[in-house]
Amino acid sequence: MAKQANIGGRLDKISNLPDKVLCHIISFLPMKEAVRTCILSTRWRYLFASMTRLHLDDDQFRPRHHQTPPPSVNSFMNFVDRLFFFSSKASLECFGLNFSKRSGIDSSRIYGWICAALWRGVKELDLLFLRFEDHQLMLPSILFTNCKSLVTLKLAMNYSFMNVPSGACFPNLKNLCVTNIKFTDDDTVQRLISSCLVLEDLVIDECRFEKISVLNICTPSVKRLELKMPTQEAIVLAFQNLAELKIIENLEHDDDFDWRGMWLVELLKWSPNLQKLDFTLEGYAQSGVWHRFEKVPSCLLFQLKEIVLYSYDGRWAFELIKYFLKNARVLKNLKIDTNKQNAKQQLRWYYWGCPTSWTSYGLVTSQFGDIIVPFDGDTETFQEYLKSYFGFEHDFLGVVAAIEATLDPILSLHAILGTSDHQTMRIVSTIKHQEVIILIDSGSSHNFIDKETAKKIGWKTHQITGVGVKVANGHELWAKDICYEVPWEAQGLIQCTTFMLLPLSGCDMVLGVKWLVTLGPILWDFSKLTMQFHIAQIQHCLKGL
């Protein structure tokens, strides 16, 4: 610890910090500025040499306005040489090289810098060569054969050829991102991927595969895969533990492979543990008669919880929606986004599902509060609308959809009049010695409590800016008070919920869709008036009146 110093009559508290803390602070500076801290005082003279994160960017040496003479490429290379010469022998957390502004870098110097970082046990290596002119750039063999410390490797090589030796091995590499690299044969790709024994995150971005008609990407440990590649005739994917998949601008239109959407079904079939699917596709024909495929991929039945589809493309997208809603049994969020000019195609649709063992549900809304096609709330329910629009053959047992928080709250007539139908269930509870009739109502968007009931229970209320609540009969009520996260209990279920205050006559409390979607999959039995669900692996069963 250095002695406290006085600067201009003020105590220099920063210089009094431990070396490790100071090194962490200057690591956020551009490397050139971090080195310049050595002139501040003798206390700072060699701190930069102990930094464990080195990011070297040639942009820091590009000519500035009216700078004469402009800095040369040699000045950058000499700077890096001196940096490694003065640096300590401590292990490196991260080493990054970025050549995006200048060309003419000596490849032998690059070779030496990478070796120096590897000998210091670097954990993250980020190499970006966007302006490198030598398309035969050779990476050090030690990178592939003797690099036990590396956990993250990012390579962007301006379409240089990748040469992977036969003995390549990355025993601890978990994250691999390759960008703008040329692969000459399938064996090279396989050697690279198979050498990563514990790989979890794989990104292949705009790489070229010469003389490769079928690209095989198979590794059991990968959990997240992102593909953004030029046209490839065929891709074979096999991942036993894949949890997230993102495909961008990939796959040439192939009538044989794309017929009826076969390519996506095949892809899902080989990803049994997929939990999130995120992909962008454009220009596909109106194909996808999904019901002709008898066997549903297991990931849809048991694992897939979130799907994001970009670039909506007409009827094909609707066929895809129907397939997912019918077969994705544990799906929680299906988002379809588009940037096309047509007004309907600009809508963002959110489908939230809580499927039972036989059905899937969805409430179709957009971020603008619109429905895909005109919806007449006086003549049909949302379930009836979905059934007529999407052509589902089975009955809907209840709404299991979440309305976006930005949409206007909705209160059903059942909550006002106290009537019941197949969308509601009434239960009784005692809260602070006060008997409360609770209406579980899938026709109401939010949670509500009667003003007088909240007062009798003694819940603390907070004033809010008036929120308009639409009633199904066309009227509008204004909620000006709210109870935040108040505790309540019913039939052994203990919850904390936020309620809006309104004058209710048909019941004391309404639990709407905002509460229903927090329960996960729900099994309704309207003949017995029961609903079953699990919270923290504990089964709950509520019995209606």
XYZ file of C-alpha atoms in Angstrom:
545
model
C 0.000 0.000 0.000
C 1.456 3.361 -0.967
C 1.715 6.332 1.359
C -1.086 8.843 1.189
C -0.287 11.706 -1.144
C -1.414 15.307 -1.346
C -2.431 16.771 -4.709
C -3.171 20.459 -4.720
C -3.933 20.331 -1.025
C -6.309 17.405 -1.422
C -5.771 13.850 -0.254
C -5.090 11.447 -3.149
C -7.388 8.593 -2.117
C -7.255 6.771 -5.459
C -3.504 6.180 -5.365
C -3.939 4.738 -1.899
C -6.020 1.835 -3.236
C -4.491 -1.654 -3.580
C -2.719 -2.493 -6.839
C -5.363 -5.047 -7.763
C -8.126 -2.442 -7.506
C -6.182 0.143 -9.513
C -5.447 -2.395 -12.243
C -9.136 -3.183 -12.417
C -9.957 0.525 -12.783
C -7.504 1.214 -15.595
C -8.575 -1.962 -17.407
C -11.679 -0.026 -18.505
C -9.509 2.498 -20.372
C -8.340 2.061 -23.965
C -4.980 0.296 -23.806
C -3.041 3.322 -25.011
C -4.582 5.491 -22.276
C -4.024 2.778 -19.662
C -0.296 2.769 -20.427
C -0.196 6.562 -20.195
C -1.210 6.355 -16.521
C 2.435 5.460 -15.806
C 3.336 9.180 -16.003
C 0.950 10.160 -13.189
C 3.398 9.308 -10.426
C 5.876 6.660 -9.356
C 2.948 4.906 -7.680
C 1.347 4.345 -11.112
C 4.537 3.748 -13.097
C 4.264 -0.011 -13.590
C 0.611 -0.670 -12.772
C -0.326 -1.162 -16.420
C 2.126 -4.084 -16.554
C -0.015 -6.003 -14.043
C -3.263 -5.732 -16.005
C -4.926 -9.104 -16.614
C -7.183 -7.915 -19.445
C -5.412 -6.665 -22.574
C -7.472 -5.300 -25.480
C -5.352 -4.021 -28.372
C -7.147 -2.071 -31.090
C -5.404 -0.547 -34.099
C -8.117 2.111 -34.152
C -6.241 3.783 -31.299
C -3.351 4.424 -33.703
C -5.259 5.706 -36.719
C -4.509 9.270 -37.916
C -6.343 12.005 -36.051
C -7.514 15.263 -37.581
C -4.522 17.328 -38.781
C -2.099 14.888 -37.156
C 1.354 15.197 -38.768
C 2.951 12.831 -39.350
C 0.231 10.154 -39.013
C 1.044 7.191 -36.783
C 2.413 4.244 -38.723
C 1.575 0.557 -38.535
C 5.019 0.031 -37.060
C 4.167 2.311 -34.142
C 1.258 0.046 -33.266
C 3.329 -3.138 -33.538
C 6.154 -1.625 -31.482
C 3.652 -0.555 -28.834
C 2.352 -4.130 -28.481
C 5.897 -5.529 -28.340
C 6.826 -3.154 -25.519
C 3.596 -3.921 -23.692
C 4.396 -7.634 -23.535
C 8.021 -6.884 -22.639
C 7.035 -4.827 -19.582
C 4.003 -6.914 -18.599
C 4.190 -9.168 -15.577
C 4.092 -12.930 -15.858
C 0.710 -13.137 -14.130
C -1.976 -15.125 -15.961
C -4.262 -13.255 -18.352
C -8.020 -13.225 -18.018
C -8.534 -11.876 -21.535
C -6.434 -10.958 -24.565
C -7.992 -9.229 -27.569
C -6.509 -8.149 -30.916
C -8.517 -5.972 -33.281
C -7.209 -5.122 -36.754
C -10.194 -3.468 -38.392
C -8.777 -0.112 -39.532
C -5.292 -0.854 -40.862
C -3.582 -3.345 -43.118
C 0.084 -4.264 -43.394
C 0.428 -5.930 -39.996
C 3.334 -8.388 -39.842
C 1.839 -11.882 -39.410
C 4.946 -13.105 -37.566
C 4.419 -10.431 -34.903
C 0.796 -11.549 -34.505
C 2.022 -15.114 -34.113
C 4.347 -14.021 -31.313
C 1.704 -11.984 -29.454
C -0.750 -14.875 -29.470
C 1.938 -17.245 -28.203
C 2.849 -14.805 -25.428
C -0.784 -14.615 -24.317
C -1.143 -18.409 -24.424
C 2.003 -18.914 -22.356
C 0.463 -16.624 -19.731
C -2.553 -18.944 -19.463
C -5.110 -16.661 -21.107
C -8.739 -17.685 -20.481
C -10.453 -15.598 -23.173
C -8.920 -14.991 -26.610
C -10.616 -12.575 -29.031
C -8.935 -12.157 -32.445
C -10.503 -9.828 -35.020
C -8.733 -9.453 -38.382
C -11.120 -7.534 -40.657
C -8.398 -5.714 -42.637
C -5.755 -8.395 -42.618
C -4.535 -8.971 -46.192
C -2.659 -12.247 -45.743
C -5.308 -14.883 -46.469
C -2.891 -17.599 -45.386
C -2.678 -16.346 -41.798
C -1.443 -19.271 -39.717
C -2.418 -19.462 -36.089
C 0.134 -20.927 -33.647
C -0.118 -24.700 -33.291
C 0.049 -24.259 -29.516
C -3.397 -22.668 -29.730
C -4.856 -26.009 -30.834
C -2.640 -28.557 -29.108
C -1.545 -27.174 -25.742
C -4.054 -24.668 -24.452
C -5.656 -25.993 -21.291
C -6.511 -22.567 -19.889
C -8.722 -21.288 -22.722
C -12.449 -21.022 -21.891
C -13.609 -18.601 -24.607
C -12.273 -18.357 -28.175
C -13.504 -15.803 -30.733
C -11.967 -15.779 -34.211
C -12.773 -13.399 -37.086
C -10.211 -13.838 -39.873
C -11.353 -11.957 -42.999
C -11.977 -15.271 -44.797
C -8.528 -16.682 -44.158
C -8.255 -20.458 -44.318
C -8.567 -22.284 -41.028
C -6.036 -25.078 -40.565
C -6.877 -27.345 -37.622
C -4.199 -29.960 -36.798
C -5.242 -33.561 -36.179
C -4.174 -33.442 -32.526
C -6.249 -30.384 -31.662
C -7.715 -30.371 -28.167
C -9.443 -27.684 -26.110
C -10.156 -29.460 -22.809
C -11.783 -26.467 -21.080
C -13.209 -24.429 -23.974
C -16.897 -23.662 -23.369
C -17.532 -20.782 -25.798
C -16.497 -20.803 -29.475
C -17.340 -18.109 -32.035
C -15.930 -18.314 -35.587
C -16.591 -15.467 -38.042
C -15.494 -14.908 -41.657
C -13.367 -18.060 -41.843
C -12.858 -20.382 -44.820
C -13.161 -24.113 -44.261
C -11.911 -26.265 -47.128
C -13.444 -29.586 -46.100
C -15.846 -31.135 -43.635
C -12.999 -32.836 -41.748
C -11.589 -29.449 -40.726
C -14.933 -28.383 -39.291
C -15.325 -31.666 -37.454
C -11.778 -31.521 -36.027
C -12.387 -28.029 -34.696
C -15.740 -28.745 -33.058
C -14.897 -32.227 -31.785
C -11.684 -30.891 -30.200
C -13.819 -28.809 -27.821
C -14.586 -31.437 -25.204
C -16.912 -29.369 -22.994
C -18.249 -26.867 -25.555
C -21.547 -25.246 -24.503
C -21.957 -22.165 -26.725
C -21.235 -22.332 -30.484
C -21.588 -19.431 -32.948
C -20.841 -19.827 -36.680
C -21.131 -16.433 -38.374
C -20.719 -15.801 -42.122
C -18.156 -18.552 -42.678
C -17.446 -20.082 -46.089
C -17.434 -23.818 -46.651
C -15.627 -24.646 -49.882
C -16.113 -28.089 -51.429
C -18.604 -28.939 -48.668
C -22.073 -29.860 -49.895
C -23.299 -31.247 -46.568
C -22.129 -29.564 -43.384
C -22.141 -31.779 -40.284
C -22.294 -30.027 -36.918
C -22.551 -32.664 -34.214
C -21.433 -32.412 -30.606
C -23.219 -33.696 -27.513
C -22.305 -30.951 -25.032
C -23.511 -27.819 -26.888
C -26.411 -26.046 -25.171
C -26.655 -22.937 -27.350
C -26.149 -22.751 -31.116
C -26.265 -19.693 -33.370
C -25.935 -20.002 -37.151
C -25.566 -17.100 -39.557
C -24.100 -18.464 -42.744
C -24.133 -18.037 -46.515
C -26.253 -20.440 -48.534
C -25.486 -24.024 -47.680
C -27.066 -26.907 -49.569
C -27.628 -29.016 -46.469
C -26.806 -28.880 -42.800
C -26.860 -31.863 -40.469
C -27.324 -30.929 -36.816
C -27.212 -33.333 -33.875
C -27.172 -31.976 -30.333
C -28.325 -34.046 -27.394
C -28.374 -31.193 -24.871
C -29.253 -28.188 -27.054
C -31.343 -25.682 -25.084
C -31.264 -22.639 -27.392
C -31.063 -22.375 -31.178
C -30.814 -19.217 -33.279
C -30.775 -19.345 -37.088
C -30.337 -16.155 -39.120
C -30.554 -15.818 -42.915
C -29.709 -19.441 -43.374
C -30.703 -22.291 -45.682
C -31.286 -21.891 -49.388
C -34.820 -22.628 -50.541
C -34.870 -26.279 -51.484
C -38.206 -27.704 -52.657
C -37.258 -31.234 -51.630
C -36.045 -30.308 -48.174
C -38.493 -27.481 -47.485
C -41.583 -29.321 -48.716
C -44.296 -28.960 -46.081
C -41.756 -27.459 -43.701
C -39.854 -30.739 -43.399
C -36.548 -29.009 -42.686
C -37.775 -27.468 -39.442
C -39.427 -30.663 -38.250
C -36.203 -32.571 -38.922
C -34.159 -29.945 -37.116
C -36.417 -30.117 -34.060
C -36.347 -33.896 -34.132
C -32.583 -33.901 -33.609
C -32.698 -31.391 -30.735
C -34.538 -33.268 -27.961
C -33.579 -30.815 -25.181
C -34.221 -27.574 -27.060
C -35.830 -24.961 -24.780
C -35.616 -21.805 -26.907
C -35.867 -21.490 -30.701
C -34.985 -18.153 -32.304
C -34.692 -17.879 -36.077
C -35.095 -15.540 -39.035
C -36.331 -16.813 -42.389
C -37.434 -14.951 -45.490
C -38.711 -15.862 -48.920
C -40.264 -19.225 -48.127
C -43.220 -20.393 -50.163
C -46.647 -20.873 -48.665
C -45.811 -24.323 -47.458
C -46.171 -26.189 -44.222
C -49.071 -28.584 -43.951
C -47.731 -29.569 -40.568
C -50.469 -31.994 -39.573
C -49.208 -34.512 -42.127
C -46.241 -35.237 -39.892
C -47.526 -37.807 -37.451
C -44.644 -37.839 -34.955
C -44.139 -34.629 -32.993
C -40.493 -33.873 -32.028
C -39.917 -34.664 -28.361
C -38.567 -31.178 -27.616
C -42.000 -29.749 -28.465
C -43.716 -32.156 -26.114
C -41.424 -31.779 -23.119
C -38.810 -28.989 -23.426
C -39.499 -26.082 -25.809
C -40.665 -23.058 -23.783
C -39.907 -20.049 -25.979
C -40.008 -19.444 -29.743
C -39.137 -16.224 -31.565
C -39.854 -16.064 -35.304
C -38.739 -13.040 -37.313
C -39.709 -12.022 -40.872
C -43.351 -13.038 -41.028
C -44.138 -14.380 -44.496
C -47.853 -14.875 -45.015
C -49.675 -18.164 -44.787
C -46.517 -20.155 -44.042
C -46.179 -18.299 -40.736
C -49.784 -19.067 -39.803
C -49.234 -22.755 -40.520
C -46.187 -22.591 -38.286
C -48.166 -20.899 -35.503
C -50.864 -23.557 -35.672
C -48.292 -26.334 -35.500
C -46.541 -24.857 -32.467
C -49.747 -24.050 -30.583
C -51.076 -27.551 -31.090
C -47.925 -29.494 -30.296
C -45.691 -27.426 -27.999
C -47.104 -28.700 -24.721
C -44.905 -26.639 -22.377
C -44.630 -23.531 -24.571
C -44.815 -20.298 -22.582
C -43.988 -17.643 -25.156
C -44.324 -17.579 -28.943
C -43.383 -14.252 -30.506
C -43.714 -13.475 -34.205
C -42.172 -10.249 -35.435
C -42.128 -8.613 -38.848
C -40.930 -5.451 -40.543
C -43.093 -5.631 -43.657
C -45.127 -2.592 -44.706
C -48.575 -4.132 -44.630
C -50.373 -2.986 -41.485
C -51.444 -6.448 -40.402
C -47.971 -7.817 -40.983
C -46.454 -5.118 -38.782
C -48.267 -6.453 -35.714
C -46.299 -8.167 -33.024
C -48.188 -11.137 -31.678
C -47.593 -12.685 -28.335
C -48.969 -16.101 -27.548
C -48.649 -17.287 -23.982
C -49.575 -20.887 -23.306
C -50.331 -22.930 -20.258
C -51.243 -26.222 -21.901
C -52.964 -29.088 -20.184
C -52.212 -32.647 -21.207
C -54.355 -32.327 -24.333
C -54.762 -28.696 -25.368
C -52.897 -25.461 -25.970
C -54.384 -22.039 -25.592
C -53.569 -18.530 -26.686
C -54.914 -15.011 -26.497
C -54.001 -13.162 -29.669
C -53.054 -9.541 -29.117
C -50.453 -7.099 -30.359
C -48.333 -4.449 -28.704
C -50.834 -1.909 -30.084
C -53.796 -3.621 -28.416
C -55.164 -4.896 -31.728
C -56.303 -8.334 -32.803
C -54.982 -10.037 -35.942
C -58.429 -9.821 -37.542
C -61.508 -7.971 -36.241
C -62.769 -9.513 -33.019
C -66.365 -9.094 -31.884
C -66.426 -9.377 -28.108
C -70.226 -9.305 -28.025
C -70.725 -12.449 -30.097
C -67.713 -14.645 -29.400
C -65.117 -15.367 -26.773
C -61.399 -15.296 -27.447
C -61.430 -19.091 -27.407
C -64.177 -19.167 -30.046
C -62.277 -16.595 -32.072
C -59.108 -18.662 -32.017
C -61.001 -21.816 -32.852
C -62.675 -20.240 -35.879
C -59.558 -18.421 -37.055
C -56.995 -21.179 -36.635
C -59.335 -24.117 -37.179
C -58.549 -26.058 -34.030
C -60.660 -29.199 -33.726
C -60.531 -29.602 -29.945
C -62.405 -27.587 -27.338
C -60.764 -24.865 -25.315
C -61.065 -25.518 -21.603
C -60.129 -22.020 -20.539
C -58.032 -19.021 -21.358
C -54.392 -19.433 -20.465
C -53.081 -16.298 -22.059
C -51.235 -13.301 -20.693
C -52.101 -9.818 -21.821
C -49.153 -7.488 -22.180
C -48.850 -5.086 -19.274
C -49.103 -2.144 -21.666
C -52.591 -3.170 -22.783
C -55.721 -1.812 -21.122
C -56.963 -3.917 -18.210
C -60.154 -5.879 -18.884
C -62.839 -6.899 -16.391
C -65.400 -9.512 -17.389
C -69.133 -9.187 -16.758
C -68.940 -12.221 -14.475
C -66.914 -10.180 -12.004
C -69.541 -7.421 -12.084
C -72.698 -9.542 -12.063
C -71.467 -12.534 -10.093
C -72.450 -15.016 -12.796
C -70.431 -18.092 -13.783
C -69.579 -19.990 -16.948
C -66.903 -22.362 -18.228
C -64.233 -19.634 -18.009
C -64.638 -19.002 -14.285
C -64.439 -20.758 -10.937
C -65.444 -19.417 -7.521
C -63.621 -20.355 -4.323
C -63.963 -19.157 -0.742
C -61.132 -17.997 1.501
C -60.627 -16.378 4.887
C -58.203 -13.450 4.968
C -57.566 -11.848 8.358
C -60.788 -13.358 9.746
C -62.740 -11.929 6.809
C -64.571 -14.370 4.500
C -63.733 -13.558 0.883
C -65.369 -14.900 -2.278
C -62.679 -15.197 -4.960
C -63.548 -15.412 -8.654
C -60.865 -17.112 -10.758
C -61.692 -15.499 -14.078
C -59.841 -16.138 -17.335
C -61.963 -13.425 -18.947
C -60.381 -10.689 -16.816
C -56.875 -9.526 -17.615
C -55.625 -8.324 -14.222
C -56.292 -8.948 -10.529
C -58.942 -6.857 -8.779
C -60.370 -6.516 -5.269
C -63.490 -4.770 -4.074
C -62.755 -1.456 -2.349
C -64.783 -2.258 0.750
C -63.268 -5.734 1.030
C -59.735 -4.316 0.943
C -60.723 -1.845 3.669
C -62.204 -4.584 5.886
C -59.129 -6.782 5.473
C -56.906 -3.835 6.322
C -54.642 -3.990 3.284
C -52.534 -0.902 2.669
C -53.507 0.915 -0.520
C -51.487 3.271 -2.719
C -52.852 5.971 -4.976
C -51.961 5.702 -8.655
C -52.687 7.640 -11.801
C -56.146 6.571 -12.890
C -56.126 3.396 -14.991
C -59.081 2.765 -17.274
C -60.491 -0.745 -16.928
C -62.669 -1.874 -19.803
C -65.746 -3.874 -18.874
C -67.056 -6.444 -21.329
C -70.372 -4.564 -21.644
C -68.579 -1.557 -23.123
C -68.393 0.567 -19.976
C -65.170 1.755 -18.399
C -64.240 1.899 -14.728
C -61.326 3.823 -13.264
C -58.914 2.249 -10.810
C -57.187 4.918 -8.720
C -55.799 2.731 -5.939
C -53.703 -0.409 -5.824
C -52.525 -2.940 -3.236
C -48.939 -4.040 -3.912
C -47.927 -7.657 -3.300
C -50.344 -8.335 -0.454
C -50.461 -11.836 1.110
C -53.533 -14.058 0.905
C -54.323 -17.743 1.393
C -56.871 -20.109 -0.097
C -57.139 -23.862 0.458
C -53.512 -24.187 1.509
C -52.167 -21.972 -1.294
C -50.229 -18.947 0.018
C -49.576 -16.119 -2.466
C -48.534 -12.468 -2.667
C -50.388 -10.605 -5.407
C -50.954 -7.050 -6.640
C -54.600 -5.961 -6.926
C -56.368 -2.969 -8.462
C -59.253 -1.582 -6.397
C -62.701 -1.405 -8.032
C -66.313 -1.580 -6.849
C -67.251 -5.249 -7.334
C -70.702 -6.645 -6.639
C -70.505 -10.213 -7.899
C -67.518 -11.223 -5.750
C -64.908 -9.828 -3.388
C -61.748 -10.581 -5.364
C -60.889 -11.407 -8.981
C -57.848 -13.427 -10.011
C -57.342 -12.830 -13.719
C -54.943 -13.883 -16.429
C -52.039 -11.981 -14.819
C -52.259 -14.433 -11.934
C -53.124 -17.530 -13.984
C -49.984 -17.345 -16.119
C -47.757 -17.427 -13.035
C -48.978 -20.937 -12.233
C -47.535 -22.677 -15.279
C -49.445 -25.614 -16.793
C -52.968 -25.896 -15.380
C -55.296 -28.887 -15.510
C -58.935 -27.817 -15.353
C -61.854 -30.122 -14.615
C -65.013 -28.072 -15.000
C -67.292 -31.017 -14.263
C -65.719 -31.326 -10.798
C -64.851 -27.611 -10.543
C -61.174 -28.210 -9.806
C -57.918 -26.765 -11.101
C -54.549 -28.428 -10.530
C -51.073 -26.942 -10.923
C -47.562 -27.166 -9.458
C -45.552 -24.469 -7.690
C -41.975 -25.324 -6.701
C -42.729 -28.988 -7.463
C -45.628 -28.981 -4.977
C -49.025 -29.907 -6.385
C -51.994 -27.697 -5.531
C -55.654 -28.379 -6.216
C -58.291 -25.666 -5.804
C -61.905 -26.757 -5.423
C -64.670 -24.479 -6.678
C -68.064 -23.762 -5.112
